[in-house]
mmCIF file of C-alpha atoms in Angstrom:
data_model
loop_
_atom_site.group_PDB
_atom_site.id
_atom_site.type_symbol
_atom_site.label_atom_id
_atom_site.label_comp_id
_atom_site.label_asym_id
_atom_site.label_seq_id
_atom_site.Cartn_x
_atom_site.Cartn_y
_atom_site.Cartn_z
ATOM 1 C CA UNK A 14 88.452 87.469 95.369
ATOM 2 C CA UNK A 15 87.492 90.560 93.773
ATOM 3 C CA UNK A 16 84.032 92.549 94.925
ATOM 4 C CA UNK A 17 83.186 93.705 91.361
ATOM 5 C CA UNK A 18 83.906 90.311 89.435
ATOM 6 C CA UNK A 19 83.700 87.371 92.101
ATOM 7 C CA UNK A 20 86.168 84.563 92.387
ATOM 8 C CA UNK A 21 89.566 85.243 89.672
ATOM 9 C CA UNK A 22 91.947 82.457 89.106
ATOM 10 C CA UNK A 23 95.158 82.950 88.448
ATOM 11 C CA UNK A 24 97.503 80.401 86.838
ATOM 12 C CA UNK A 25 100.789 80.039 85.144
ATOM 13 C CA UNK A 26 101.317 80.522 81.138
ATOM 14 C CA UNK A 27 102.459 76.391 81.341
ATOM 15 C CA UNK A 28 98.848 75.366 82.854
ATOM 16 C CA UNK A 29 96.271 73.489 80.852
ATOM 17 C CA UNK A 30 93.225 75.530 80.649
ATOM 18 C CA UNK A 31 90.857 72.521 80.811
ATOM 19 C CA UNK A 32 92.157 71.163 83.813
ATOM 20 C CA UNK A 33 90.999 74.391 85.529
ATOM 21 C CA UNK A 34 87.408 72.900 86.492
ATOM 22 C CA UNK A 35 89.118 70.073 88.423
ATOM 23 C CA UNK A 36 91.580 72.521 89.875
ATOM 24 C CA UNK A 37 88.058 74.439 90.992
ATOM 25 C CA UNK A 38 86.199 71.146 91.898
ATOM 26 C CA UNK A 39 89.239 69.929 94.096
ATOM 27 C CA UNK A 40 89.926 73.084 96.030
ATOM 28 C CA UNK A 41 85.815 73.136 96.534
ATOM 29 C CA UNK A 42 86.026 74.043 100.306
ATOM 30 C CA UNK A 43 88.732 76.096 100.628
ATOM 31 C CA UNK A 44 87.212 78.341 97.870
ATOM 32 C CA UNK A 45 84.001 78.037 99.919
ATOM 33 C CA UNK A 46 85.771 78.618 103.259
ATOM 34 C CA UNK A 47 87.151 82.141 101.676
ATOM 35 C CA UNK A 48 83.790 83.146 100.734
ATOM 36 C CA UNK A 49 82.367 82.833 103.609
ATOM 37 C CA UNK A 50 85.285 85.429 104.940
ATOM 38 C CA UNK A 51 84.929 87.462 102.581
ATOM 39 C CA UNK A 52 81.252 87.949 103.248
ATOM 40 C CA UNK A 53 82.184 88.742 107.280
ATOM 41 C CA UNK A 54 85.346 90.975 106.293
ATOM 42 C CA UNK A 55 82.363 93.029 104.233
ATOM 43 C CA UNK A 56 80.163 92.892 106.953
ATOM 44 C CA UNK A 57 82.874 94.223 109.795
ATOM 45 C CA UNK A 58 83.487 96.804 107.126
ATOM 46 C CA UNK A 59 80.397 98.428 107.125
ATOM 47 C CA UNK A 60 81.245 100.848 109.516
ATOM 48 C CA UNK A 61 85.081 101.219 109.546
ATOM 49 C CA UNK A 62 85.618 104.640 109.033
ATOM 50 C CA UNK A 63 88.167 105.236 112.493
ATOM 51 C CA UNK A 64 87.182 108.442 114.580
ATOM 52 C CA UNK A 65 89.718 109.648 117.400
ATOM 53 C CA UNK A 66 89.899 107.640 120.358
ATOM 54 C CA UNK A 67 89.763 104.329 118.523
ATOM 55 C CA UNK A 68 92.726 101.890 118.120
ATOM 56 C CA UNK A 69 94.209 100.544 115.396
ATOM 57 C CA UNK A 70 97.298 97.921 115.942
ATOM 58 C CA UNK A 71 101.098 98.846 115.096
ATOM 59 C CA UNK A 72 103.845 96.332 115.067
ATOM 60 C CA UNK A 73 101.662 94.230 117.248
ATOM 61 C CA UNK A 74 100.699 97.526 119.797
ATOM 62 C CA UNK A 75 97.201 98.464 119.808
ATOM 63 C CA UNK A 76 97.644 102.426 119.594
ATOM 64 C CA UNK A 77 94.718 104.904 120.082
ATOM 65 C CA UNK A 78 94.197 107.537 117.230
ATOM 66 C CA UNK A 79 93.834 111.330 118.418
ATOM 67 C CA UNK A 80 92.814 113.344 115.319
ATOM 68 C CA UNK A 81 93.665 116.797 115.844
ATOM 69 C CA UNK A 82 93.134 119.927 113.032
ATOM 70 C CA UNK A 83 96.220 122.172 111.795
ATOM 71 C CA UNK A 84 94.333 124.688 110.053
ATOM 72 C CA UNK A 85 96.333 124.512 106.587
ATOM 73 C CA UNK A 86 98.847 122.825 106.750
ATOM 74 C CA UNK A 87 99.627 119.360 105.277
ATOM 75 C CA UNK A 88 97.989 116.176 107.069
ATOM 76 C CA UNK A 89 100.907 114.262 109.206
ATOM 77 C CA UNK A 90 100.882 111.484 111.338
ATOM 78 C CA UNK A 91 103.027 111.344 114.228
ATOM 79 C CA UNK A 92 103.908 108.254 116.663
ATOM 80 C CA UNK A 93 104.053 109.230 120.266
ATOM 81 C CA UNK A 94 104.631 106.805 123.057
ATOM 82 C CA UNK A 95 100.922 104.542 122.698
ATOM 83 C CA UNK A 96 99.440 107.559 120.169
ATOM 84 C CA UNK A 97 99.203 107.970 116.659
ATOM 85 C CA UNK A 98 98.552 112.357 116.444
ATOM 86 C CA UNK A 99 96.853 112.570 113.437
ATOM 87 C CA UNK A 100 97.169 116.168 111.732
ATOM 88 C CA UNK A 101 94.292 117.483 109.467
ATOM 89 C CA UNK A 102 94.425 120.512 107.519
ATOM 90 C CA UNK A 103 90.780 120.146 106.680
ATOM 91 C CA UNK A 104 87.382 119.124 108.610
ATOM 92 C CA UNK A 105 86.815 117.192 105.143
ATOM 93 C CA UNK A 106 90.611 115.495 105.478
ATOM 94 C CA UNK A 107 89.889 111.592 105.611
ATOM 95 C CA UNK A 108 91.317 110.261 109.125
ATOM 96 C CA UNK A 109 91.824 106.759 106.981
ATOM 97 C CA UNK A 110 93.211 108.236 103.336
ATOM 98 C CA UNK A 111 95.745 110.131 106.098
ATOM 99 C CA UNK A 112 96.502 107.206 107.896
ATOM 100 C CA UNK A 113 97.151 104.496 105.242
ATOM 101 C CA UNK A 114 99.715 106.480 103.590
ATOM 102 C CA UNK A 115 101.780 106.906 106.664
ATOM 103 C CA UNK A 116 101.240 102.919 107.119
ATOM 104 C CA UNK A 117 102.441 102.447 103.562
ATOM 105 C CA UNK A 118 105.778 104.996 104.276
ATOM 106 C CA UNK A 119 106.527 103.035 107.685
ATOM 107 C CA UNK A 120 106.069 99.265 105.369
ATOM 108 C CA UNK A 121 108.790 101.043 102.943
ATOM 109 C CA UNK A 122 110.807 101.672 105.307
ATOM 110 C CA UNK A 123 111.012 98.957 107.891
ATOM 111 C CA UNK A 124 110.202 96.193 105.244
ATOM 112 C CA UNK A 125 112.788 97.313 103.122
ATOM 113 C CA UNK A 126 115.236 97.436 105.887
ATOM 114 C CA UNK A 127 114.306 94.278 107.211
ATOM 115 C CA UNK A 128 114.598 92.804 103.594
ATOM 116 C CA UNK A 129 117.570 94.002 103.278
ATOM 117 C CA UNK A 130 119.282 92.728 106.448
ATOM 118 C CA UNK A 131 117.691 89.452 105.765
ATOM 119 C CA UNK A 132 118.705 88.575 102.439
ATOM 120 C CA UNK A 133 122.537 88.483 103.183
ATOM 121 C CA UNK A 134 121.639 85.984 106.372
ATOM 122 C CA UNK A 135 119.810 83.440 103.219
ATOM 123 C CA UNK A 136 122.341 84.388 100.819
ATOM 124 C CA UNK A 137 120.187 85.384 98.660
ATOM 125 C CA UNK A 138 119.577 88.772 96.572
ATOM 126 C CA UNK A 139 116.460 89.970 95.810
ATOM 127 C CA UNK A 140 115.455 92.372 92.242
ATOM 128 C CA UNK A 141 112.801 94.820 93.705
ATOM 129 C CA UNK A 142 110.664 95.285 96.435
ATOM 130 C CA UNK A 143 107.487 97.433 96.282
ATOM 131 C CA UNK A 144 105.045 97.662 99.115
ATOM 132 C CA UNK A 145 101.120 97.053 97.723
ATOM 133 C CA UNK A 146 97.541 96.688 99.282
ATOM 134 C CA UNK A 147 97.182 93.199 97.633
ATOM 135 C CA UNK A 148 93.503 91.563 98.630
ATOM 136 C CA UNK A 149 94.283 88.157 99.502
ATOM 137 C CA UNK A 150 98.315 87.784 99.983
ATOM 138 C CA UNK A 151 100.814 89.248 102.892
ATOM 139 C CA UNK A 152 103.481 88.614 100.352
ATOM 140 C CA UNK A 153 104.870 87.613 97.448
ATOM 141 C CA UNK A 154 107.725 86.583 94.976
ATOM 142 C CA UNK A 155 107.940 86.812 91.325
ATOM 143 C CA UNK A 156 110.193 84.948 88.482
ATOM 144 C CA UNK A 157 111.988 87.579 88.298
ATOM 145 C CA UNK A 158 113.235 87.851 91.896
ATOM 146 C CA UNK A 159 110.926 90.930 92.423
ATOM 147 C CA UNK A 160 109.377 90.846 96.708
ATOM 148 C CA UNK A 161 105.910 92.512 96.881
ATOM 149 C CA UNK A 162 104.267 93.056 100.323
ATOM 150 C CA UNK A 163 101.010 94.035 101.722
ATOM 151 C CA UNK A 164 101.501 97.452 103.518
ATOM 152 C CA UNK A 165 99.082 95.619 106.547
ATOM 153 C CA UNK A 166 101.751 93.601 107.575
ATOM 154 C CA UNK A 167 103.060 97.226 109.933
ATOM 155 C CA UNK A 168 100.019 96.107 112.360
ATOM 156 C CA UNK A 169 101.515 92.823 112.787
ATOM 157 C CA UNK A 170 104.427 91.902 115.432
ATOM 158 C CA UNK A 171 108.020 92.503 114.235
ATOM 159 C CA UNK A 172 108.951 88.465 114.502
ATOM 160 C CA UNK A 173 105.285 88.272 112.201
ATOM 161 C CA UNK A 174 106.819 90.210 110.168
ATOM 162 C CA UNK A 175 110.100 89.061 109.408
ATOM 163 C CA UNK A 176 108.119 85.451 109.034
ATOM 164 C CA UNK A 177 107.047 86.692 105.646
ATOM 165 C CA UNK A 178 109.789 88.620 104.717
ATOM 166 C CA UNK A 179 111.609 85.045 105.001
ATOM 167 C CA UNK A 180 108.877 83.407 103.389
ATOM 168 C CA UNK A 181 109.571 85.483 100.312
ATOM 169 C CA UNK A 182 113.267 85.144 100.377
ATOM 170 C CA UNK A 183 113.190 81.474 100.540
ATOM 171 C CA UNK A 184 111.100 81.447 97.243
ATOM 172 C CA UNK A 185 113.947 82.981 95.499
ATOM 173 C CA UNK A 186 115.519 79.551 95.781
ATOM 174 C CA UNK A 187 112.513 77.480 95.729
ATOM 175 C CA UNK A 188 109.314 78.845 94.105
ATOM 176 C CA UNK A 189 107.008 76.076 95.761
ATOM 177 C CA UNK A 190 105.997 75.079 98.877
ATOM 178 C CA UNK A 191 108.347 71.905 99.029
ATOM 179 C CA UNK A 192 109.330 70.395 101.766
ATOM 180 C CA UNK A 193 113.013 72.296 100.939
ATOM 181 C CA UNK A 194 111.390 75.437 101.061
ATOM 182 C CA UNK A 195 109.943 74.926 104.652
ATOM 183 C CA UNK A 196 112.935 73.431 105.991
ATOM 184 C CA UNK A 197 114.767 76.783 104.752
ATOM 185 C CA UNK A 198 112.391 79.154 105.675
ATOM 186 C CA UNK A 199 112.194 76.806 109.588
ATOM 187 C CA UNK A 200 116.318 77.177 108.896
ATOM 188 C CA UNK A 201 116.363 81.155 109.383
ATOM 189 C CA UNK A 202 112.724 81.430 111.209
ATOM 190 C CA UNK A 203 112.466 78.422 113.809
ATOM 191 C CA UNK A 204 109.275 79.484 115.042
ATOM 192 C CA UNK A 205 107.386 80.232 111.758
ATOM 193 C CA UNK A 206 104.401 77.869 112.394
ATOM 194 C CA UNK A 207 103.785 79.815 115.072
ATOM 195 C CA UNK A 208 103.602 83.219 112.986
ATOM 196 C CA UNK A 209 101.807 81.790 110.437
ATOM 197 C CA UNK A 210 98.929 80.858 112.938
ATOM 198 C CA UNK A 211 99.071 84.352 114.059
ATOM 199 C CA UNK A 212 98.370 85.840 110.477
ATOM 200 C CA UNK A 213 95.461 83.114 109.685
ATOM 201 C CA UNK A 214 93.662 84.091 113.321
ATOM 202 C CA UNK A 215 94.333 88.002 112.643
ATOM 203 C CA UNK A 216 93.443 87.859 109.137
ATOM 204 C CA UNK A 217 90.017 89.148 109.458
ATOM 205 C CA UNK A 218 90.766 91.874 111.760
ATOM 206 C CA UNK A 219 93.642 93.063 109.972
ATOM 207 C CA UNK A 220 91.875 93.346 107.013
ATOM 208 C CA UNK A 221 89.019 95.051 108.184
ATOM 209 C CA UNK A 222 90.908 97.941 109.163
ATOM 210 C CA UNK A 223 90.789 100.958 106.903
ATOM 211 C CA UNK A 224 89.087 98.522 104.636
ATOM 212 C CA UNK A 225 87.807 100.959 102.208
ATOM 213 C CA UNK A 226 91.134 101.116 100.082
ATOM 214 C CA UNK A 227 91.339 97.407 100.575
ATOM 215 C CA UNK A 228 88.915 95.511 99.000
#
C-alpha cells in the first residue's frame, strides 16, 4: 500500500499475469480490510510529531522521551532506567529524524545478534541481514537467503521479537506458509500464535509512531 500510487501487487517472475484479477477478486476483503487501516494509521498520524514527556514503547516498555539541547554538539539518544534523553544540537533538530536512527542502530544490533544466535539453534545459515522501514511487513526472506526486518520491531517485546526472527529463518527451508513451515517455526517458538496476535493488535499503534518516515 503505497500513499502516492494506491494498492501495488507484487508477484513472482513464474505468475500468470492474467490470473492477477482473480488473485484481486479473491483476496477482495482482506485488500478492503487493509484499506480501511491504512486510512486510520493516516488519520492517527496527523499529529505524530513526539514532544518531551510523551512515550514511545521499547522492547515492549513504554519509555517517556525528555528532549534536552547540547548547544553544538551532535544529536544522541541515551537509554536511562524508563527514559530515552534525547540530545539536540539545534532548536530546529527533529526529536523523530533523531530518534528513528537510534531505533534503527539498536534493530542492527539486537536483531542481528538475535539472528545470529538463532540460526545455529534451526541449523540454518542465513546470506544477509539489513534492517529497513518496510510499509506493510515485520520481516522478510529472499531466494537468496537474504533476512530483511522492519526497524519497528525494537518497540515490540523481546519473545515478539525473536517470533519473527524465527519466522524468517524457517523460510530458509520452506519459502511458504505450509503446514512444515509452522510446525518448524511452533518447533523453536512454541508460543508463536500468541506473538503473532500481539503484532496484528499492535499493528496500528506501532506504525503510527514516528510515522512520517514510514509511510
Amino acid at each position: 500500500m503505497r500513499r502516492e500510487t494506491g494498492l501495488m501487487v507484487v508477484i513472482p517472475k513464474s505468475y500468470e499475469i492474467r490470473q492477477v484479477p482473480d488473485l484481486l477478486e479473491m483476496k477482495r476483503g482482506w485488500i478492503l480490510g487493509k484499506f480501511v487501516k491504512y486510512a486510520e494509521v493516516q488519520r492517527l498520524s496527523a499529529n505524530q510529531e513526539l514532544k518531551s514527556g510523551d512515550s514511545i514503547p521499547y522492547l515492549g516498555r513504554n519509555l517517556k522521551v525528555v528532549k534536552e539541547q547540547n548547544n553544538g554538539n551532535a544529536n544522541s539518544v541515551k537509554l536511562e532506567q524508563n527514559k530515552l534523553l534525547v540530545s539536540l544540537k539545534s532548536a530546529s533538530s527533529r526529536l523523530n529524524v533523531t530518534l528513528e536512527r537510534w531505533y534503527r542502530m539498536q534493530a542492527v544490533k539486537l536483531i542481528g545478534k538475535r539472528a545470529s544466535e538463532l540460526s545455529p539453534l534451526l541449523g540454518l545459515t542465513y546470506n544477509r541481514l539489513v534492517i529497513r522501514g518496510q510499509r506493510t511487513r515485520w520481516g522478510s526472506c529472499s531466494h537468496k537467503g537474504n533476512l530483511s526486518f522492519n526497524w519497528k520491531l525494537l518497540m515490540a517485546p523481546e519473545p515478539v521479537i525473536d517470533y519473527v526472527i524465527i519466522h524468517e529463518l524457517a523460510h530458509l527451508k520452506e519459502m511458504n506458509h505450509t503446514k512444515r513451515f509452522w510446525e518448524l517455526v511452533a518447533e523453536y517458538c512454541p508460543r508463536w500464535r500468541e506473538h503473532k496476535k500481539w503484532l496484528k493488535d499492535h499493528e496500528t499503534e506501532l506504525a503510527t509512531k514516528l510515522l512520517y518516515s514510514f509511510i
